[in-house]
PDB file of C-alpha atoms in Angstrom:
ATOM      1  CA  MET A   1      60.907 109.397 -13.332  1.00 41.00           C
ATOM      2  CA  GLY A   2      57.663 107.833 -14.570  1.00 46.00           C
ATOM      3  CA  TRP A   3      56.145 104.564 -13.405  1.00 44.00           C
ATOM      4  CA  PHE A   4      57.400 102.642 -16.422  1.00 48.00           C
ATOM      5  CA  ASP A   5      60.928 104.041 -16.022  1.00 53.00           C
ATOM      6  CA  ARG A   6      61.502 103.204 -12.381  1.00 51.00           C
ATOM      7  CA  PRO A   7      63.635 100.154 -11.480  1.00 57.00           C
ATOM      8  CA  MET A   8      61.824  97.148 -10.040  1.00 64.00           C
ATOM      9  CA  VAL A   9      62.603  96.256  -6.448  1.00 75.00           C
ATOM     10  CA  ALA A  10      63.551  92.580  -6.067  1.00 81.00           C
ATOM     11  CA  LEU A  11      64.499  90.701  -2.909  1.00 92.00           C
ATOM     12  CA  ILE A  12      64.888  87.122  -1.704  1.00 96.00           C
ATOM     13  CA  ARG A  13      62.993  86.049   1.391  1.00 95.00           C
ATOM     14  CA  ARG A  14      61.535  82.971   3.034  1.00 96.00           C
ATOM     15  CA  LEU A  15      58.118  81.813   1.872  1.00 95.00           C
ATOM     16  CA  THR A  16      55.239  81.653   4.361  1.00 93.00           C
ATOM     17  CA  ALA A  17      51.735  80.222   4.286  1.00 92.00           C
ATOM     18  CA  GLU A  18      50.448  83.666   3.306  1.00 94.00           C
ATOM     19  CA  ASP A  19      52.297  83.285  -0.011  1.00 94.00           C
ATOM     20  CA  ILE A  20      50.424  80.139  -1.058  1.00 92.00           C
ATOM     21  CA  PRO A  21      47.917  81.883  -3.394  1.00 92.00           C
ATOM     22  CA  ALA A  22      50.755  83.841  -5.039  1.00 92.00           C
ATOM     23  CA  CYS A  23      52.821  80.647  -5.462  1.00 92.00           C
ATOM     24  CA  ALA A  24      49.817  78.961  -7.058  1.00 90.00           C
ATOM     25  CA  GLU A  25      49.615  81.834  -9.553  1.00 92.00           C
ATOM     26  CA  VAL A  26      53.298  81.368 -10.435  1.00 93.00           C
ATOM     27  CA  SER A  27      52.858  77.637 -11.045  1.00 89.00           C
ATOM     28  CA  ASP A  28      49.661  78.261 -13.003  1.00 89.00           C
ATOM     29  CA  SER A  29      51.493  80.713 -15.277  1.00 90.00           C
ATOM     30  CA  ILE A  30      53.816  77.934 -16.483  1.00 87.00           C
ATOM     31  CA  GLY A  31      51.122  75.264 -16.751  1.00 83.00           C
ATOM     32  CA  TRP A  32      51.766  73.444 -13.476  1.00 77.00           C
ATOM     33  CA  GLY A  33      48.270  74.039 -12.076  1.00 66.00           C
ATOM     34  CA  ARG A  34      47.150  75.725  -8.862  1.00 58.00           C
ATOM     35  CA  ARG A  35      47.154  72.957  -6.206  1.00 68.00           C
ATOM     36  CA  MET A  36      47.127  74.919  -2.946  1.00 67.00           C
ATOM     37  CA  GLY A  37      47.656  71.806  -0.819  1.00 70.00           C
ATOM     38  CA  SER A  38      50.940  71.003  -2.549  1.00 80.00           C
ATOM     39  CA  TRP A  39      52.280  74.492  -1.877  1.00 86.00           C
ATOM     40  CA  HIS A  40      51.258  74.338   1.779  1.00 86.00           C
ATOM     41  CA  TYR A  41      53.064  71.013   2.062  1.00 83.00           C
ATOM     42  CA  MET A  42      56.270  72.259   0.384  1.00 87.00           C
ATOM     43  CA  ILE A  43      56.438  75.482   2.402  1.00 90.00           C
ATOM     44  CA  ALA A  44      55.944  73.587   5.666  1.00 88.00           C
ATOM     45  CA  LEU A  45      58.627  70.998   4.804  1.00 88.00           C
ATOM     46  CA  GLY A  46      61.079  73.503   3.338  1.00 90.00           C
ATOM     47  CA  GLY A  47      61.268  75.750   6.386  1.00 91.00           C
ATOM     48  CA  GLU A  48      64.306  78.014   6.041  1.00 94.00           C
ATOM     49  CA  GLY A  49      64.934  76.488   2.607  1.00 96.00           C
ATOM     50  CA  ALA A  50      61.607  77.638   1.136  1.00 96.00           C
ATOM     51  CA  LEU A  51      62.637  80.765  -0.787  1.00 97.00           C
ATOM     52  CA  ALA A  52      60.973  83.311  -3.021  1.00 96.00           C
ATOM     53  CA  MET A  53      62.180  86.076  -5.303  1.00 95.00           C
ATOM     54  CA  VAL A  54      59.751  88.912  -4.601  1.00 96.00           C
ATOM     55  CA  VAL A  55      59.507  91.683  -7.199  1.00 94.00           C
ATOM     56  CA  ASP A  56      57.580  94.825  -6.314  1.00 90.00           C
ATOM     57  CA  GLY A  57      55.913  92.968  -3.490  1.00 91.00           C
ATOM     58  CA  ARG A  58      54.796  89.951  -5.560  1.00 92.00           C
ATOM     59  CA  VAL A  59      56.261  86.434  -5.711  1.00 95.00           C
ATOM     60  CA  ALA A  60      58.019  86.099  -9.070  1.00 95.00           C
ATOM     61  CA  ALA A  61      60.019  82.879  -8.546  1.00 96.00           C
ATOM     62  CA  THR A  62      60.425  80.066  -6.023  1.00 96.00           C
ATOM     63  CA  ALA A  63      62.947  77.433  -4.964  1.00 96.00           C
ATOM     64  CA  PHE A  64      62.863  74.814  -2.223  1.00 96.00           C
ATOM     65  CA  GLY A  65      65.645  72.965  -0.438  1.00 96.00           C
ATOM     66  CA  LEU A  66      64.511  70.098   1.803  1.00 96.00           C
ATOM     67  CA  ILE A  67      67.221  68.948   4.214  1.00 97.00           C
ATOM     68  CA  TYR A  68      66.670  65.287   5.040  1.00 96.00           C
ATOM     69  CA  SER A  69      69.951  64.976   6.969  1.00 96.00           C
ATOM     70  CA  GLU A  70      73.583  66.000   6.591  1.00 96.00           C
ATOM     71  CA  ALA A  71      73.821  63.188   4.046  1.00 97.00           C
ATOM     72  CA  LEU A  72      71.195  64.549   1.633  1.00 98.00           C
ATOM     73  CA  ALA A  73      69.106  67.575   0.692  1.00 98.00           C
ATOM     74  CA  TRP A  74      66.690  67.828  -2.202  1.00 97.00           C
ATOM     75  CA  ILE A  75      66.019  70.897  -4.342  1.00 97.00           C
ATOM     76  CA  GLY A  76      62.713  71.282  -6.137  1.00 94.00           C
ATOM     77  CA  THR A  77      60.076  73.649  -7.502  1.00 93.00           C
ATOM     78  CA  VAL A  78      62.628  76.070  -8.957  1.00 95.00           C
ATOM     79  CA  ILE A  79      60.150  77.970 -11.113  1.00 93.00           C
ATOM     80  CA  THR A  80      59.713  81.528 -12.391  1.00 94.00           C
ATOM     81  CA  ASP A  81      56.505  83.282 -13.344  1.00 94.00           C
ATOM     82  CA  ARG A  82      56.250  83.434 -17.121  1.00 93.00           C
ATOM     83  CA  ALA A  83      56.236  87.251 -17.056  1.00 91.00           C
ATOM     84  CA  HIS A  84      59.584  87.310 -15.205  1.00 92.00           C
ATOM     85  CA  GLN A  85      61.526  84.605 -17.020  1.00 92.00           C
ATOM     86  CA  GLY A  86      64.942  85.413 -18.450  1.00 92.00           C
ATOM     87  CA  LYS A  87      65.868  87.882 -15.682  1.00 94.00           C
ATOM     88  CA  GLY A  88      68.174  85.609 -13.699  1.00 95.00           C
ATOM     89  CA  TYR A  89      65.856  85.119 -10.727  1.00 96.00           C
ATOM     90  CA  ALA A  90      66.231  81.318 -10.720  1.00 95.00           C
ATOM     91  CA  ARG A  91      70.028  81.645 -10.606  1.00 96.00           C
ATOM     92  CA  GLN A  92      69.882  84.102  -7.720  1.00 96.00           C
ATOM     93  CA  LEU A  93      67.574  81.799  -5.770  1.00 97.00           C
ATOM     94  CA  MET A  94      69.783  78.793  -6.469  1.00 97.00           C
ATOM     95  CA  VAL A  95      72.907  80.636  -5.288  1.00 97.00           C
ATOM     96  CA  ALA A  96      71.126  81.628  -2.068  1.00 97.00           C
ATOM     97  CA  LEU A  97      69.791  78.124  -1.581  1.00 97.00           C
ATOM     98  CA  MET A  98      73.173  76.466  -2.116  1.00 97.00           C
ATOM     99  CA  ASP A  99      74.746  78.890   0.377  1.00 97.00           C
ATOM    100  CA  TYR A 100      72.106  77.803   2.897  1.00 97.00           C
ATOM    101  CA  LEU A 101      72.623  74.078   2.241  1.00 97.00           C
ATOM    102  CA  ARG A 102      76.420  74.281   2.325  1.00 97.00           C
ATOM    103  CA  GLY A 103      76.168  76.252   5.561  1.00 97.00           C
ATOM    104  CA  ALA A 104      74.082  73.427   7.013  1.00 97.00           C
ATOM    105  CA  GLY A 105      76.858  70.957   6.175  1.00 97.00           C
ATOM    106  CA  VAL A 106      74.888  68.935   3.633  1.00 97.00           C
ATOM    107  CA  GLN A 107      77.135  66.456   1.815  1.00 97.00           C
ATOM    108  CA  SER A 108      74.972  65.665  -1.239  1.00 98.00           C
ATOM    109  CA  VAL A 109      72.371  67.886  -2.892  1.00 98.00           C
ATOM    110  CA  MET A 110      70.122  66.370  -5.552  1.00 98.00           C
ATOM    111  CA  LEU A 111      67.496  67.597  -7.985  1.00 98.00           C
ATOM    112  CA  ASP A 112      65.660  66.615 -11.153  1.00 97.00           C
ATOM    113  CA  ALA A 113      66.412  69.060 -13.967  1.00 97.00           C
ATOM    114  CA  THR A 114      64.428  69.878 -17.081  1.00 93.00           C
ATOM    115  CA  GLU A 115      66.389  70.437 -20.281  1.00 93.00           C
ATOM    116  CA  PHE A 116      65.956  74.185 -19.745  1.00 90.00           C
ATOM    117  CA  GLY A 117      67.215  74.118 -16.157  1.00 93.00           C
ATOM    118  CA  GLN A 118      70.096  71.710 -16.632  1.00 96.00           C
ATOM    119  CA  PRO A 119      72.642  74.299 -17.900  1.00 96.00           C
ATOM    120  CA  LEU A 120      72.002  76.473 -14.820  1.00 97.00           C
ATOM    121  CA  TYR A 121      72.503  73.578 -12.426  1.00 98.00           C
ATOM    122  CA  ALA A 122      75.595  72.376 -14.280  1.00 98.00           C
ATOM    123  CA  SER A 123      77.112  75.865 -13.953  1.00 97.00           C
ATOM    124  CA  LEU A 124      76.639  75.598 -10.172  1.00 98.00           C
ATOM    125  CA  GLY A 125      78.520  72.300  -9.949  1.00 98.00           C
ATOM    126  CA  PHE A 126      75.750  69.727 -10.349  1.00 98.00           C
ATOM    127  CA  ARG A 127      76.589  66.671 -12.442  1.00 98.00           C
ATOM    128  CA  PRO A 128      74.167  64.336 -14.245  1.00 98.00           C
ATOM    129  CA  LEU A 129      73.369  60.860 -12.953  1.00 98.00           C
ATOM    130  CA  TYR A 130      70.500  59.354 -14.992  1.00 98.00           C
ATOM    131  CA  ARG A 131      67.111  60.101 -16.516  1.00 98.00           C
ATOM    132  CA  VAL A 132      63.764  60.005 -14.735  1.00 98.00           C
ATOM    133  CA  ASN A 133      60.887  59.854 -17.236  1.00 97.00           C
ATOM    134  CA  ILE A 134      57.245  60.758 -16.679  1.00 96.00           C
ATOM    135  CA  TYR A 135      54.861  58.045 -17.822  1.00 97.00           C
ATOM    136  CA  GLY A 136      51.166  58.729 -18.277  1.00 94.00           C
ATOM    137  CA  ALA A 137      47.891  56.862 -18.744  1.00 86.00           C
ATOM    138  CA  THR A 138      44.312  57.983 -19.268  1.00 75.00           C
ATOM    139  CA  GLN A 139      42.468  54.798 -20.223  1.00 70.00           C
ATOM    140  CA  GLU A 140      40.384  52.768 -17.781  1.00 75.00           C
ATOM    141  CA  PHE A 141      41.901  49.558 -16.453  1.00 81.00           C
ATOM    142  CA  ASN A 142      40.074  46.404 -15.307  1.00 80.00           C
ATOM    143  CA  LEU A 143      41.812  44.541 -12.502  1.00 80.00           C
ATOM    144  CA  THR A 144      41.700  40.746 -12.955  1.00 77.00           C
ATOM    145  CA  GLN A 145      43.180  39.782  -9.571  1.00 82.00           C
ATOM    146  CA  ALA A 146      42.553  40.619  -5.913  1.00 81.00           C
ATOM    147  CA  PRO A 147      43.570  44.245  -5.319  1.00 88.00           C
ATOM    148  CA  ALA A 148      46.465  45.344  -3.145  1.00 90.00           C
ATOM    149  CA  ARG A 149      45.611  45.854   0.498  1.00 94.00           C
ATOM    150  CA  PRO A 150      44.521  49.139   2.085  1.00 93.00           C
ATOM    151  CA  TYR A 151      46.817  51.189   4.290  1.00 96.00           C
ATOM    152  CA  ARG A 152      46.516  51.848   8.009  1.00 94.00           C
ATOM    153  CA  ALA A 153      48.527  54.328  10.084  1.00 94.00           C
ATOM    154  CA  GLU A 154      50.339  51.517  11.893  1.00 96.00           C
ATOM    155  CA  HIS A 155      51.992  50.576   8.580  1.00 97.00           C
ATOM    156  CA  LEU A 156      53.814  53.900   8.302  1.00 97.00           C
ATOM    157  CA  PRO A 157      56.957  52.903  10.299  1.00 98.00           C
ATOM    158  CA  GLN A 158      57.543  49.965   7.935  1.00 98.00           C
ATOM    159  CA  ILE A 159      57.125  52.196   4.872  1.00 98.00           C
ATOM    160  CA  VAL A 160      59.538  54.746   6.366  1.00 98.00           C
ATOM    161  CA  ALA A 161      62.104  51.997   7.019  1.00 98.00           C
ATOM    162  CA  LEU A 162      61.833  50.598   3.485  1.00 98.00           C
ATOM    163  CA  ASP A 163      62.052  54.087   1.992  1.00 98.00           C
ATOM    164  CA  HIS A 164      65.099  54.750   4.190  1.00 98.00           C
ATOM    165  CA  ALA A 165      66.911  51.802   2.612  1.00 97.00           C
ATOM    166  CA  LEU A 166      66.198  53.222  -0.859  1.00 98.00           C
ATOM    167  CA  MET A 167      66.874  56.905  -0.205  1.00 97.00           C
ATOM    168  CA  GLY A 168      69.693  56.504   2.299  1.00 97.00           C
ATOM    169  CA  VAL A 169      67.930  58.896   4.685  1.00 97.00           C
ATOM    170  CA  GLU A 170      64.745  58.842   6.733  1.00 96.00           C
ATOM    171  CA  ARG A 171      61.915  61.127   5.617  1.00 96.00           C
ATOM    172  CA  PRO A 172      58.958  60.338   7.890  1.00 96.00           C
ATOM    173  CA  ALA A 173      57.429  63.815   7.566  1.00 93.00           C
ATOM    174  CA  VAL A 174      57.240  63.557   3.760  1.00 93.00           C
ATOM    175  CA  LEU A 175      55.706  60.084   3.806  1.00 96.00           C
ATOM    176  CA  ALA A 176      53.300  60.836   6.641  1.00 95.00           C
ATOM    177  CA  GLU A 177      51.987  63.910   4.823  1.00 91.00           C
ATOM    178  CA  MET A 178      51.579  61.980   1.579  1.00 92.00           C
ATOM    179  CA  ALA A 179      49.814  59.089   3.304  1.00 94.00           C
ATOM    180  CA  GLU A 180      47.469  61.395   5.193  1.00 91.00           C
ATOM    181  CA  ARG A 181      46.293  63.417   2.219  1.00 87.00           C
ATOM    182  CA  GLY A 182      46.603  60.839  -0.532  1.00 89.00           C
ATOM    183  CA  TRP A 183      45.910  57.270  -1.706  1.00 95.00           C
ATOM    184  CA  VAL A 184      47.968  54.336  -0.383  1.00 97.00           C
ATOM    185  CA  ARG A 185      47.956  50.609  -1.081  1.00 97.00           C
ATOM    186  CA  LEU A 186      50.234  47.850   0.205  1.00 98.00           C
ATOM    187  CA  ASP A 187      51.636  44.507  -0.842  1.00 97.00           C
ATOM    188  CA  GLN A 188      51.811  42.485   2.374  1.00 96.00           C
ATOM    189  CA  ALA A 189      53.336  39.152   3.403  1.00 93.00           C
ATOM    190  CA  GLY A 190      51.421  38.510   6.621  1.00 93.00           C
ATOM    191  CA  ASP A 191      51.973  41.569   8.807  1.00 93.00           C
ATOM    192  CA  ARG A 192      55.092  42.562   6.885  1.00 97.00           C
ATOM    193  CA  VAL A 193      54.923  45.304   4.242  1.00 98.00           C
ATOM    194  CA  ALA A 194      56.572  43.931   1.106  1.00 98.00           C
ATOM    195  CA  GLY A 195      55.719  46.894  -1.111  1.00 98.00           C
ATOM    196  CA  TYR A 196      53.809  50.153  -1.232  1.00 98.00           C
ATOM    197  CA  CYS A 197      52.372  52.695  -3.622  1.00 98.00           C
ATOM    198  CA  LEU A 198      51.287  56.202  -2.647  1.00 97.00           C
ATOM    199  CA  ALA A 199      49.500  58.718  -4.848  1.00 95.00           C
ATOM    200  CA  GLN A 200      48.469  62.366  -4.603  1.00 91.00           C
ATOM    201  CA  GLY A 201      46.291  64.608  -6.730  1.00 87.00           C
ATOM    202  CA  ASP A 202      42.628  65.038  -7.569  1.00 82.00           C
ATOM    203  CA  GLU A 203      39.905  63.599  -9.801  1.00 82.00           C
ATOM    204  CA  ALA A 204      41.586  65.025 -12.895  1.00 84.00           C
ATOM    205  CA  LEU A 205      45.178  63.884 -12.299  1.00 88.00           C
ATOM    206  CA  MET A 206      46.949  61.603  -9.827  1.00 91.00           C
ATOM    207  CA  HIS A 207      50.711  61.258  -9.405  1.00 93.00           C
ATOM    208  CA  LEU A 208      51.798  57.770  -8.281  1.00 96.00           C
ATOM    209  CA  GLY A 209      54.866  57.484  -6.069  1.00 97.00           C
ATOM    210  CA  PRO A 210      56.795  56.580  -4.111  1.00 98.00           C
ATOM    211  CA  TRP A 211      56.220  53.096  -5.468  1.00 98.00           C
ATOM    212  CA  TRP A 212      58.395  50.117  -4.570  1.00 98.00           C
ATOM    213  CA  ASP A 213      58.093  46.382  -4.038  1.00 98.00           C
ATOM    214  CA  GLU A 214      60.490  43.581  -3.257  1.00 98.00           C
ATOM    215  CA  SER A 215      59.197  41.647  -6.306  1.00 97.00           C
ATOM    216  CA  PRO A 216      58.138  42.608  -9.837  1.00 97.00           C
ATOM    217  CA  ALA A 217      54.857  40.740  -9.362  1.00 96.00           C
ATOM    218  CA  GLY A 218      54.052  42.732  -6.243  1.00 97.00           C
ATOM    219  CA  ALA A 219      54.969  45.977  -7.975  1.00 97.00           C
ATOM    220  CA  GLU A 220      52.640  45.123 -10.847  1.00 96.00           C
ATOM    221  CA  LEU A 221      49.788  44.344  -8.446  1.00 95.00           C
ATOM    222  CA  LEU A 222      50.217  47.770  -6.839  1.00 97.00           C
ATOM    223  CA  LEU A 223      50.258  49.507 -10.218  1.00 96.00           C
ATOM    224  CA  GLN A 224      47.232  47.641 -11.530  1.00 94.00           C
ATOM    225  CA  THR A 225      45.305  48.343  -8.308  1.00 95.00           C
ATOM    226  CA  ALA A 226      46.043  52.031  -8.730  1.00 94.00           C
ATOM    227  CA  LEU A 227      44.961  52.054 -12.369  1.00 93.00           C
ATOM    228  CA  ALA A 228      41.742  50.201 -11.582  1.00 92.00           C
ATOM    229  CA  SER A 229      40.973  52.422  -8.580  1.00 91.00           C
ATOM    230  CA  MET A 230      41.101  55.659 -10.557  1.00 89.00           C
ATOM    231  CA  PRO A 231      38.834  55.294 -13.625  1.00 84.00           C
ATOM    232  CA  GLY A 232      38.721  58.381 -15.806  1.00 82.00           C
ATOM    233  CA  THR A 233      41.619  59.977 -13.936  1.00 87.00           C
ATOM    234  CA  GLY A 234      44.900  60.875 -15.605  1.00 90.00           C
ATOM    235  CA  ILE A 235      47.866  58.969 -14.140  1.00 93.00           C
ATOM    236  CA  ARG A 236      51.463  60.157 -13.942  1.00 94.00           C
ATOM    237  CA  ILE A 237      54.461  58.162 -12.675  1.00 97.00           C
ATOM    238  CA  ASN A 238      58.088  59.344 -12.549  1.00 97.00           C
ATOM    239  CA  VAL A 239      60.223  56.278 -13.304  1.00 98.00           C
ATOM    240  CA  PRO A 240      64.046  56.096 -12.935  1.00 98.00           C
ATOM    241  CA  LEU A 241      65.297  54.748 -16.259  1.00 97.00           C
ATOM    242  CA  PRO A 242      68.067  52.594 -14.742  1.00 97.00           C
ATOM    243  CA  HIS A 243      65.254  50.418 -13.352  1.00 98.00           C
ATOM    244  CA  ALA A 244      64.635  48.472 -16.566  1.00 97.00           C
ATOM    245  CA  GLU A 245      61.956  46.251 -14.997  1.00 97.00           C
ATOM    246  CA  ALA A 246      59.978  49.322 -13.892  1.00 98.00           C
ATOM    247  CA  VAL A 247      60.094  50.742 -17.417  1.00 98.00           C
ATOM    248  CA  ALA A 248      58.958  47.432 -18.918  1.00 97.00           C
ATOM    249  CA  LEU A 249      56.213  47.088 -16.306  1.00 96.00           C
ATOM    250  CA  VAL A 250      54.607  50.488 -16.897  1.00 96.00           C
ATOM    251  CA  GLU A 251      54.809  50.106 -20.664  1.00 95.00           C
ATOM    252  CA  ARG A 252      53.169  46.684 -20.748  1.00 93.00           C
ATOM    253  CA  ASN A 253      50.355  48.075 -18.594  1.00 94.00           C
ATOM    254  CA  GLY A 254      49.558  50.750 -21.151  1.00 92.00           C
ATOM    255  CA  LEU A 255      51.463  53.777 -19.896  1.00 94.00           C
ATOM    256  CA  PHE A 256      53.443  55.926 -22.309  1.00 94.00           C
ATOM    257  CA  CYS A 257      56.401  58.274 -21.910  1.00 96.00           C
ATOM    258  CA  LEU A 258      55.473  61.961 -21.915  1.00 95.00           C
ATOM    259  CA  ARG A 259      58.773  63.673 -21.117  1.00 93.00           C
ATOM    260  CA  GLY A 260      61.637  63.392 -18.687  1.00 94.00           C
ATOM    261  CA  CYS A 261      64.232  65.073 -16.503  1.00 96.00           C
ATOM    262  CA  THR A 262      67.874  64.490 -15.696  1.00 98.00           C
ATOM    263  CA  ARG A 263      68.646  63.597 -12.091  1.00 98.00           C
ATOM    264  CA  MET A 264      71.698  65.532 -10.902  1.00 98.00           C
ATOM    265  CA  VAL A 265      73.871  65.659  -7.791  1.00 98.00           C
ATOM    266  CA  TRP A 266      76.193  68.195  -6.188  1.00 98.00           C
ATOM    267  CA  GLY A 267      78.858  67.088  -3.734  1.00 98.00           C
ATOM    268  CA  GLU A 268      79.318  63.479  -2.725  1.00 97.00           C
ATOM    269  CA  ALA A 269      77.737  60.494  -4.453  1.00 96.00           C
ATOM    270  CA  PRO A 270      74.124  60.074  -3.341  1.00 95.00           C
ATOM    271  CA  PRO A 271      73.293  57.709  -0.489  1.00 96.00           C
ATOM    272  CA  GLY A 272      70.932  54.754  -0.670  1.00 96.00           C
ATOM    273  CA  ASN A 273      69.763  52.839  -3.737  1.00 97.00           C
ATOM    274  CA  MET A 274      67.349  55.269  -5.385  1.00 98.00           C
ATOM    275  CA  THR A 275      67.320  53.570  -8.767  1.00 98.00           C
ATOM    276  CA  ALA A 276      65.619  50.542  -7.180  1.00 98.00           C
ATOM    277  CA  GLN A 277      62.400  52.576  -6.891  1.00 98.00           C
ATOM    278  CA  TYR A 278      59.713  51.786  -9.439  1.00 98.00           C
ATOM    279  CA  GLY A 279      58.381  55.328  -9.110  1.00 98.00           C
ATOM    280  CA  ILE A 280      59.707  58.313  -7.167  1.00 98.00           C
ATOM    281  CA  ALA A 281      57.630  60.469  -4.818  1.00 95.00           C
ATOM    282  CA  SER A 282      57.986  63.634  -6.899  1.00 92.00           C
ATOM    283  CA  TYR A 283      60.539  65.799  -8.659  1.00 91.00           C
ATOM    284  CA  GLY A 284      60.325  68.173  -5.684  1.00 90.00           C
ATOM    285  CA  THR A 285      61.109  65.630  -2.955  1.00 93.00           C
ATOM    286  CA  GLY A 286      62.994  62.799  -4.713  1.00 93.00           C
TER     287      GLY A 286
END
């Protein structure tokens, strides 16, 4: 048997930090970029739910399941290297991941599906909820009011509590990691946090979210502060379409819809009030 005739050896295993460069190559192959920090973050958070399909010793596909509690887990970064697409690797990873999540007793599993991934997830029992659209901006923005306030570490417990009310679960590790390595601004009423906006990325592109405020005016201040703070940087925000005020707000501030995903759930109805968010953290974490 010659080299080109032999069958490829494929196996599913847990991802480790040593796989980060290989994961970056997979995401780069489909146009998602090579942000090493994001992969380190996802592998650390995913733990036993950070899975790879390894073909002939190389990472060919990935999938992550983040268990927030028995009430909710989130699936993200289900991607396949362009050279290995169409071979069923994403389905195999999803089956393994759902076995893991069901075994952990998770009641609701959620994800944000592209139009290409939605048939796979539907075949595994996920049902659609609503759209989450990506809005973008590239132009510079001049802030005409006092900017939103800077963040300090002592504000984190309040942000976690507010996020808990929206998501239905606590996710301090996700928010702490985002706050530590990213950009954060607050809308405050005295010592009380009335709203927040986090962002991650680099000089070329920043993703805003989670973004929430108790008032539309406060939400707009946070958005405008972000736009003014990042001149020349591309901006992306993932907005739940049921939040009509959020859609109107981003559009009147010059952002435009690029594309979108369908938010889906398996199992019980999702906890919390997620559609009250102006912008979600990411497709990978909810």
